[in-house]
Coordinates of C-alpha atoms and ligand atoms in Angstrom, one line a residue:
M1 CA 74.4 -62.9 29.7
K2 CA 76.7 -60.6 27.8
D3 CA 76.9 -56.8 27.7
H4 CA 77.0 -54.7 24.4
A5 CA 80.8 -55.1 24.3
G6 CA 80.6 -58.9 24.6
H7 CA 81.8 -59.0 28.2
A8 CA 80.1 -61.3 30.7
L9 CA 77.4 -59.2 32.3
L10 CA 78.4 -58.1 35.8
R11 CA 75.7 -58.7 38.5
D12 CA 76.3 -55.4 40.3
P13 CA 74.8 -52.4 38.6
M14 CA 77.3 -49.9 39.8
A15 CA 80.1 -52.2 38.6
R16 CA 78.4 -52.3 35.2
L17 CA 78.2 -48.5 35.2
A18 CA 81.9 -48.1 36.1
R19 CA 82.8 -50.3 33.2
S20 CA 80.6 -48.3 30.8
R21 CA 82.1 -44.9 31.8
H22 CA 85.1 -44.6 29.6
E23 CA 84.7 -41.4 27.7
F24 CA 86.7 -38.2 28.3
G25 CA 85.7 -34.6 27.6
E26 CA 86.7 -33.0 24.3
H27 CA 90.1 -31.8 25.6
G28 CA 90.7 -34.9 27.7
G29 CA 88.7 -33.6 30.6
V30 CA 87.6 -36.0 33.3
N31 CA 84.0 -35.0 32.6
L32 CA 82.2 -35.6 29.4
S33 CA 81.7 -32.6 27.1
I34 CA 78.3 -31.1 26.3
E35 CA 77.4 -31.1 22.7
T36 CA 74.7 -28.5 22.4
S37 CA 74.2 -28.5 18.6
A38 CA 70.7 -29.0 17.4
T39 CA 71.9 -29.9 14.0
F40 CA 75.0 -31.6 12.6
T41 CA 77.0 -31.3 9.3
V42 CA 77.9 -34.0 6.8
L43 CA 80.9 -33.8 4.5
E44 CA 79.2 -35.2 1.5
A45 CA 75.7 -34.5 0.4
G46 CA 75.1 -38.3 -0.2
K47 CA 75.5 -39.0 3.5
M48 CA 72.3 -37.2 4.4
P49 CA 69.9 -39.6 2.6
E50 CA 71.9 -42.5 4.0
I51 CA 71.2 -41.2 7.5
F52 CA 67.5 -40.7 6.7
E53 CA 67.2 -44.2 5.3
G54 CA 68.8 -45.6 8.5
R55 CA 71.9 -47.0 6.7
E56 CA 74.1 -44.6 8.6
G57 CA 73.5 -43.4 12.1
P58 CA 74.8 -42.3 15.5
R59 CA 76.3 -45.7 16.3
G60 CA 78.6 -45.1 13.4
G61 CA 79.3 -41.5 14.5
C62 CA 76.8 -39.8 12.1
F63 CA 74.6 -37.4 13.8
L64 CA 71.8 -35.6 12.1
Y65 CA 69.5 -33.6 14.4
G66 CA 69.0 -33.2 18.1
R67 CA 65.5 -34.7 18.4
H68 CA 66.8 -37.8 16.8
F69 CA 70.1 -38.3 18.5
N70 CA 72.6 -36.1 20.5
P71 CA 76.1 -37.4 21.4
T72 CA 75.9 -36.2 25.1
V73 CA 72.4 -37.6 25.5
M74 CA 73.6 -40.9 24.0
V75 CA 76.4 -41.1 26.5
L76 CA 73.9 -40.9 29.3
A77 CA 71.7 -43.5 27.6
R78 CA 74.6 -45.9 27.3
H79 CA 75.3 -45.6 31.1
L80 CA 71.6 -46.2 31.8
A81 CA 71.6 -49.3 29.6
A82 CA 74.6 -50.5 31.6
L83 CA 72.8 -49.8 34.9
E84 CA 69.7 -51.7 33.8
A85 CA 71.6 -54.5 32.0
T86 CA 69.9 -53.9 28.7
P87 CA 71.6 -53.7 25.3
S88 CA 70.4 -50.2 24.6
A89 CA 68.6 -47.2 26.0
Y90 CA 67.1 -43.8 25.0
C91 CA 66.6 -40.7 27.1
T92 CA 63.5 -38.6 27.2
A93 CA 62.4 -35.2 28.5
S94 CA 60.4 -36.8 31.4
G95 CA 59.4 -40.1 32.9
M96 CA 55.9 -39.7 31.4
A97 CA 57.5 -39.2 28.0
A98 CA 59.3 -42.5 28.4
I99 CA 56.1 -44.3 29.6
S100 CA 53.7 -42.8 27.0
G101 CA 56.4 -43.3 24.3
V102 CA 56.8 -47.0 24.9
L103 CA 53.1 -47.7 25.3
L104 CA 52.3 -45.9 22.1
N105 CA 55.1 -47.8 20.4
A106 CA 54.0 -51.2 21.6
C107 CA 50.3 -50.7 21.1
S108 CA 48.1 -49.6 18.2
S109 CA 44.6 -48.6 18.1
G110 CA 42.4 -51.6 19.2
D111 CA 45.1 -53.2 21.4
H112 CA 44.9 -54.0 25.0
V113 CA 47.1 -53.6 28.1
V114 CA 47.1 -55.5 31.4
A115 CA 48.4 -53.3 34.3
G116 CA 48.8 -53.3 38.0
Q117 CA 46.1 -51.5 39.9
A118 CA 48.6 -49.6 42.0
L119 CA 50.6 -47.3 39.7
Y120 CA 51.8 -43.7 39.7
G121 CA 48.6 -41.5 39.2
G122 CA 49.9 -40.1 35.9
T123 CA 50.5 -43.5 34.5
W124 CA 47.1 -44.7 35.8
A125 CA 45.4 -41.7 34.1
L126 CA 47.3 -42.3 30.9
L127 CA 46.1 -45.9 30.8
H128 CA 42.6 -45.4 32.3
D129 CA 41.6 -42.1 30.6
F130 CA 43.9 -40.9 27.9
L131 CA 44.8 -43.9 25.8
P132 CA 41.2 -45.4 25.6
R133 CA 39.8 -42.0 24.4
K134 CA 42.6 -40.8 22.2
A135 CA 43.9 -44.0 20.8
A136 CA 41.3 -46.8 21.5
I137 CA 43.9 -48.7 23.6
E138 CA 42.1 -50.3 26.6
T139 CA 43.6 -51.4 29.9
S140 CA 42.5 -54.0 32.5
F141 CA 43.8 -53.1 35.9
V142 CA 44.5 -56.2 38.1
D143 CA 46.0 -57.1 41.5
L144 CA 49.5 -58.2 40.3
G145 CA 49.9 -60.4 43.4
D146 CA 47.1 -62.6 42.1
L147 CA 48.8 -64.3 39.2
D148 CA 45.5 -66.2 38.2
A149 CA 43.8 -62.8 37.9
V150 CA 46.7 -61.5 35.8
R151 CA 46.5 -64.6 33.5
Q152 CA 42.7 -64.2 33.1
A153 CA 43.1 -60.6 32.2
F154 CA 45.0 -61.4 29.0
R155 CA 43.0 -61.1 25.7
G156 CA 44.0 -62.0 22.2
N157 CA 44.9 -58.3 21.6
T158 CA 47.0 -57.8 24.7
R159 CA 50.3 -56.4 23.8
V160 CA 51.7 -55.2 27.1
L161 CA 51.8 -56.3 30.7
Y162 CA 52.7 -53.1 32.7
C163 CA 53.9 -52.8 36.3
E164 CA 56.1 -50.8 38.7
T165 CA 58.8 -52.8 40.4
V166 CA 57.9 -51.3 43.7
A167 CA 54.5 -49.7 43.2
N168 CA 53.7 -46.1 43.9
P169 CA 52.6 -45.6 46.6
T170 CA 51.7 -49.0 48.0
L171 CA 55.2 -50.3 47.9
R172 CA 54.0 -53.8 46.8
V173 CA 56.7 -55.6 44.9
A174 CA 56.0 -57.0 41.4
N175 CA 56.9 -60.7 40.9
I176 CA 58.8 -59.8 37.7
P177 CA 59.9 -63.4 36.8
A178 CA 56.4 -64.7 37.1
L179 CA 54.9 -61.7 35.3
A180 CA 57.5 -61.9 32.5
A181 CA 56.6 -65.6 32.0
L182 CA 52.9 -64.8 31.8
A183 CA 53.4 -61.9 29.4
H184 CA 55.6 -64.0 27.1
E185 CA 53.2 -66.9 27.2
H186 CA 50.6 -64.5 25.8
G187 CA 52.9 -62.9 23.2
A188 CA 53.0 -59.7 25.1
S189 CA 55.9 -57.5 26.4
L190 CA 56.6 -56.9 30.1
I191 CA 57.2 -53.2 30.7
V192 CA 58.5 -52.3 34.1
D193 CA 58.7 -48.8 35.7
N194 CA 61.8 -49.1 37.9
T195 CA 61.7 -45.5 39.3
F196 CA 61.3 -46.7 42.9
A197 CA 64.0 -49.4 42.8
P198 CA 67.1 -48.2 40.9
L199 CA 70.1 -50.4 41.7
S200 CA 68.1 -52.6 44.2
I201 CA 66.3 -54.5 41.5
T202 CA 67.4 -55.0 37.9
P203 CA 64.1 -55.9 36.1
A204 CA 65.8 -57.0 32.8
M205 CA 67.7 -59.6 34.7
H206 CA 64.4 -61.1 35.8
G207 CA 62.8 -61.2 32.3
A208 CA 61.4 -57.7 31.8
D209 CA 61.5 -56.6 28.1
I210 CA 61.4 -52.8 28.6
V211 CA 62.4 -50.8 31.7
V212 CA 61.4 -47.2 32.1
H213 CA 62.5 -44.6 34.6
S214 CA 61.6 -41.2 35.8
L215 CA 65.2 -39.9 36.1
T216 CA 63.6 -36.9 37.9
K217 CA 63.7 -39.1 41.1
F218 CA 66.6 -41.0 42.6
I219 CA 68.8 -41.3 39.5
N220 CA 69.3 -37.5 39.2
G221 CA 68.8 -37.1 42.9
A222 CA 68.7 -33.3 43.2
S223 CA 65.1 -32.5 42.4
D224 CA 66.3 -30.0 39.8
I225 CA 65.8 -31.8 36.5
V226 CA 62.8 -33.5 34.9
A227 CA 63.9 -36.4 32.8
G228 CA 63.2 -40.0 31.8
C229 CA 64.6 -43.0 29.9
V230 CA 63.7 -46.3 28.2
C231 CA 66.0 -49.2 28.5
A232 CA 65.5 -52.2 26.2
D233 CA 67.1 -54.1 23.3
G234 CA 68.3 -52.3 20.2
T235 CA 65.2 -53.3 18.1
V236 CA 62.8 -51.7 20.6
I237 CA 65.0 -48.6 21.0
D238 CA 65.5 -48.2 17.2
S239 CA 61.7 -48.4 16.7
L240 CA 61.1 -45.5 19.1
Y241 CA 62.8 -43.1 16.6
D242 CA 61.7 -44.6 13.4
L243 CA 61.0 -41.7 11.0
H244 CA 57.5 -42.8 10.2
L245 CA 56.2 -44.6 13.2
G246 CA 58.6 -43.9 16.1
S247 CA 56.6 -42.5 19.0
L248 CA 59.5 -40.5 20.5
M249 CA 60.8 -39.3 17.1
L250 CA 57.3 -38.0 16.1
L251 CA 56.0 -36.8 19.4
G252 CA 59.3 -35.3 20.1
P253 CA 60.0 -35.3 23.9
A254 CA 63.8 -35.0 23.4
M255 CA 66.2 -34.7 26.4
D256 CA 68.2 -31.5 26.5
P257 CA 72.0 -32.3 26.3
R258 CA 72.6 -30.0 29.3
A259 CA 70.2 -32.0 31.4
A260 CA 71.9 -35.2 30.1
Y261 CA 75.3 -33.9 31.3
E262 CA 73.9 -33.1 34.7
V263 CA 72.3 -36.5 35.2
A264 CA 75.5 -38.2 33.9
T265 CA 77.7 -36.4 36.4
R266 CA 75.4 -37.6 39.3
L267 CA 75.4 -41.3 38.3
P268 CA 78.8 -42.2 39.9
N269 CA 77.4 -41.3 43.4
L270 CA 74.1 -43.1 42.8
G271 CA 75.3 -46.2 44.7
V272 CA 76.4 -44.2 47.8
R273 CA 73.1 -42.2 47.8
M274 CA 70.9 -45.2 47.4
K275 CA 72.6 -47.0 50.3
E276 CA 72.0 -44.1 52.5
H277 CA 68.4 -43.5 51.3
S278 CA 67.7 -47.2 52.1
A279 CA 69.5 -47.2 55.5
R280 CA 67.4 -44.1 56.5
A281 CA 64.2 -45.5 55.2
L282 CA 64.7 -48.8 57.1
A283 CA 65.5 -47.0 60.3
Y284 CA 62.4 -44.8 60.0
A285 CA 60.2 -47.8 59.2
Q286 CA 61.6 -49.7 62.1
R287 CA 61.0 -46.8 64.5
L288 CA 57.4 -46.3 63.3
E289 CA 56.7 -50.0 63.5
A290 CA 58.0 -50.0 67.1
L291 CA 55.6 -47.2 67.9
G292 CA 52.7 -49.4 66.6
A293 CA 52.2 -47.5 63.3
S294 CA 50.8 -49.2 60.2
V295 CA 54.0 -48.9 58.2
A296 CA 55.0 -50.4 54.8
Y297 CA 58.6 -50.9 53.8
P298 CA 59.8 -53.8 51.7
G299 CA 62.8 -54.2 54.0
L300 CA 60.7 -55.0 57.0
A301 CA 59.9 -58.7 57.7
S302 CA 56.3 -57.6 58.2
H303 CA 56.0 -56.4 54.6
P304 CA 53.9 -58.9 52.5
D305 CA 56.5 -59.0 49.8
H306 CA 59.6 -59.0 52.0
Q307 CA 60.6 -62.5 50.8
L308 CA 60.0 -61.6 47.1
F309 CA 62.0 -58.4 47.4
T310 CA 64.9 -60.4 49.1
Q311 CA 64.8 -62.9 46.2
L312 CA 64.9 -60.2 43.5
C313 CA 67.2 -57.7 45.0
N314 CA 70.9 -57.0 44.2
P315 CA 72.9 -57.2 47.4
G316 CA 74.2 -54.1 49.0
Y317 CA 71.7 -51.4 48.2
G318 CA 69.0 -52.1 50.7
A319 CA 65.2 -52.0 50.1
G320 CA 65.0 -48.5 48.7
G321 CA 64.3 -45.0 49.9
L322 CA 60.5 -45.1 50.2
L323 CA 58.3 -46.0 53.0
S324 CA 54.7 -45.3 53.8
V325 CA 52.7 -44.9 57.0
D326 CA 48.9 -45.1 57.3
L327 CA 47.6 -42.6 59.8
G328 CA 44.0 -43.7 59.3
T329 CA 42.5 -40.4 58.3
A330 CA 43.4 -37.5 56.0
E331 CA 43.3 -35.1 59.0
R332 CA 45.9 -37.1 60.9
A333 CA 48.0 -37.4 57.8
S334 CA 48.0 -33.6 57.4
H335 CA 48.8 -33.1 61.1
F336 CA 51.7 -35.6 60.8
M337 CA 53.2 -33.9 57.8
E338 CA 52.7 -30.3 59.0
H339 CA 54.3 -31.2 62.4
L340 CA 57.2 -32.8 60.7
Q341 CA 57.8 -29.9 58.3
N342 CA 56.7 -26.8 60.3
V343 CA 57.7 -27.8 63.8
E344 CA 60.5 -30.3 63.5
D345 CA 62.2 -29.3 60.1
F346 CA 62.3 -33.1 59.5
G347 CA 61.5 -32.7 55.7
Y348 CA 59.2 -31.1 53.2
M349 CA 55.6 -31.6 52.2
A350 CA 56.2 -32.0 48.5
V351 CA 55.5 -34.6 45.8
S352 CA 58.3 -36.4 44.1
L353 CA 61.0 -38.5 45.6
G354 CA 64.7 -39.3 45.6
F355 CA 65.8 -35.9 47.0
S356 CA 68.6 -35.4 49.6
D357 CA 65.9 -34.2 52.1
T358 CA 62.9 -36.2 53.1
L359 CA 59.8 -35.5 51.0
M360 CA 56.3 -36.3 52.3
S361 CA 52.9 -36.4 50.6
A362 CA 49.5 -37.9 51.2
S363 CA 49.1 -40.0 48.1
A364 CA 45.3 -40.2 47.9
S365 CA 45.0 -36.4 47.6
S366 CA 48.1 -35.8 45.5
T367 CA 50.1 -38.2 43.3
S368 CA 47.3 -40.8 43.3
S369 CA 44.4 -38.4 43.1
E370 CA 43.7 -39.4 39.5
L371 CA 42.4 -42.7 40.8
D372 CA 38.6 -42.8 41.5
E373 CA 37.5 -43.9 45.0
L374 CA 36.9 -47.5 44.0
S375 CA 40.3 -47.7 42.4
L376 CA 42.0 -46.1 45.4
A377 CA 40.3 -48.7 47.6
A378 CA 41.2 -51.6 45.3
A379 CA 44.8 -50.5 45.2
G380 CA 44.9 -50.1 49.0
I381 CA 45.5 -46.4 49.1
S382 CA 43.8 -44.9 52.1
P383 CA 43.2 -41.2 52.7
G384 CA 45.5 -41.4 55.7
L385 CA 48.5 -42.9 53.8
V386 CA 51.6 -40.7 53.8
R387 CA 54.4 -41.6 51.5
L388 CA 57.9 -40.7 52.7
S389 CA 60.9 -40.5 50.5
A390 CA 63.7 -40.8 53.0
G391 CA 66.5 -38.1 52.7
Y392 CA 69.9 -38.5 54.1
T393 CA 70.5 -35.0 55.6
G394 CA 70.8 -34.4 59.3
H395 CA 71.9 -36.8 62.0
I396 CA 70.0 -40.0 62.1
D397 CA 69.3 -39.9 65.9
D398 CA 67.8 -36.4 65.5
R399 CA 65.7 -37.4 62.6
L400 CA 64.4 -40.5 64.4
A401 CA 63.4 -38.3 67.4
Q402 CA 61.7 -35.8 65.1
L403 CA 59.8 -38.6 63.3
E404 CA 58.7 -40.0 66.6
R405 CA 57.5 -36.7 67.9
G406 CA 55.6 -36.1 64.6
Y407 CA 53.9 -39.5 64.9
V408 CA 53.0 -39.0 68.5
A409 CA 51.6 -35.5 67.9
A410 CA 49.4 -36.7 65.0
T411 CA 48.1 -39.8 66.7
R412 CA 47.4 -38.2 70.1
A413 CA 45.6 -35.2 68.6
Ligands
PLP501 N1 56.9 -43.2 37.4 C1 56.7 -43.1 38.7 C2 56.8 -44.3 39.6 C3 56.6 -41.9 39.2 O1 56.4 -41.7 40.6 C4 56.5 -40.7 38.4 C5 56.4 -39.4 38.9 O2 56.1 -39.1 40.1 C6 56.7 -40.9 37.0 C7 56.8 -42.2 36.5 C8 56.6 -39.7 36.1 O3 57.9 -39.2 36.0 P1 58.1 -37.6 35.5 O4 57.5 -36.7 36.5 O5 59.6 -37.6 35.4 O6 57.4 -37.5 34.2

């Protein structure tokens, strides 16, 4: 495989990122400059129709309008393409903008999607409620671990197979090579949400056609920006901003260049952060398992997809920053989180993930509350399941002691 500059594709995502980061600021600054302009000039009137007709464009240095392309946002997109080993990328105002944009681009009214039954609640609602009603795009939800069920779910009008690399919040791992083969056999695209596994898994290297991210999470890492991206080949990316049919061009969820700058400046330390998120998550999972808790973490040998994760992962970044523990009931889950936040200062009860501090939420009543009871049960999301996004603040020994006290307090109550 080759990168966009024709070099052999490096296996390590941070090495690819380092090779892609070669711009300077406007005055030779070590940071890139922020181009805030919403509109751009041309020197000759004839250039404008050429840009509108797509004969000239940002790749040739011709910018037109900020919702179309912005130079600072494009720099970030290029880095994200390098990270995800895709030829091209496009940044959006949120993860949901990226997800809805690619789905509306790949599917037309009357088309069909096959998707995993465990997905972020917003994505699930988009597929289950919004798209059928607003656009006549139907989805069949299946257990992605059952490849026969996935195969049987395809119809003649299936355009997309959709999954999360590591599913929110079950942490089940998608068999991306097998899913890509099935999608391609049926003339469909495999779209993968890699929000939970940046660096640890590179879906495009295993056959995914389109990779989406909520940059709001680990990639930005400071819980201060909402952003997203689509990583894919140039044809897919170009079609997203087609003047007549491009879903992102016409629905307009453009990323602000100031946000792009912030995210770009945090990319160089993504590798260091992910290693520490993963190390903490593994230590927390091991401690909870030793206490007899029902814990899920792809880095534990007891995880049903541990072998699969090991086969797919890039070495050196661990098994990611998320773990879950099932306390059995919603009451115990609440007790556990309240003790850890209000008594121990271990972390925060908050949705989202990928922050420097630990974030905890009971998925069934928060970020998966869009799923009805049957769908929650089918996905394996119990009312007592607490998702933890492991932060890296505080001393690990103190954190482990706090976590242990929280678990004991919740389970003995
Ligand atoms: N994908 C996953 C796996 C998520 O967890 C989330 C949000 O929690 C999203 C997408 C949506 O991202 P955003 O909130 O940036 O729109």
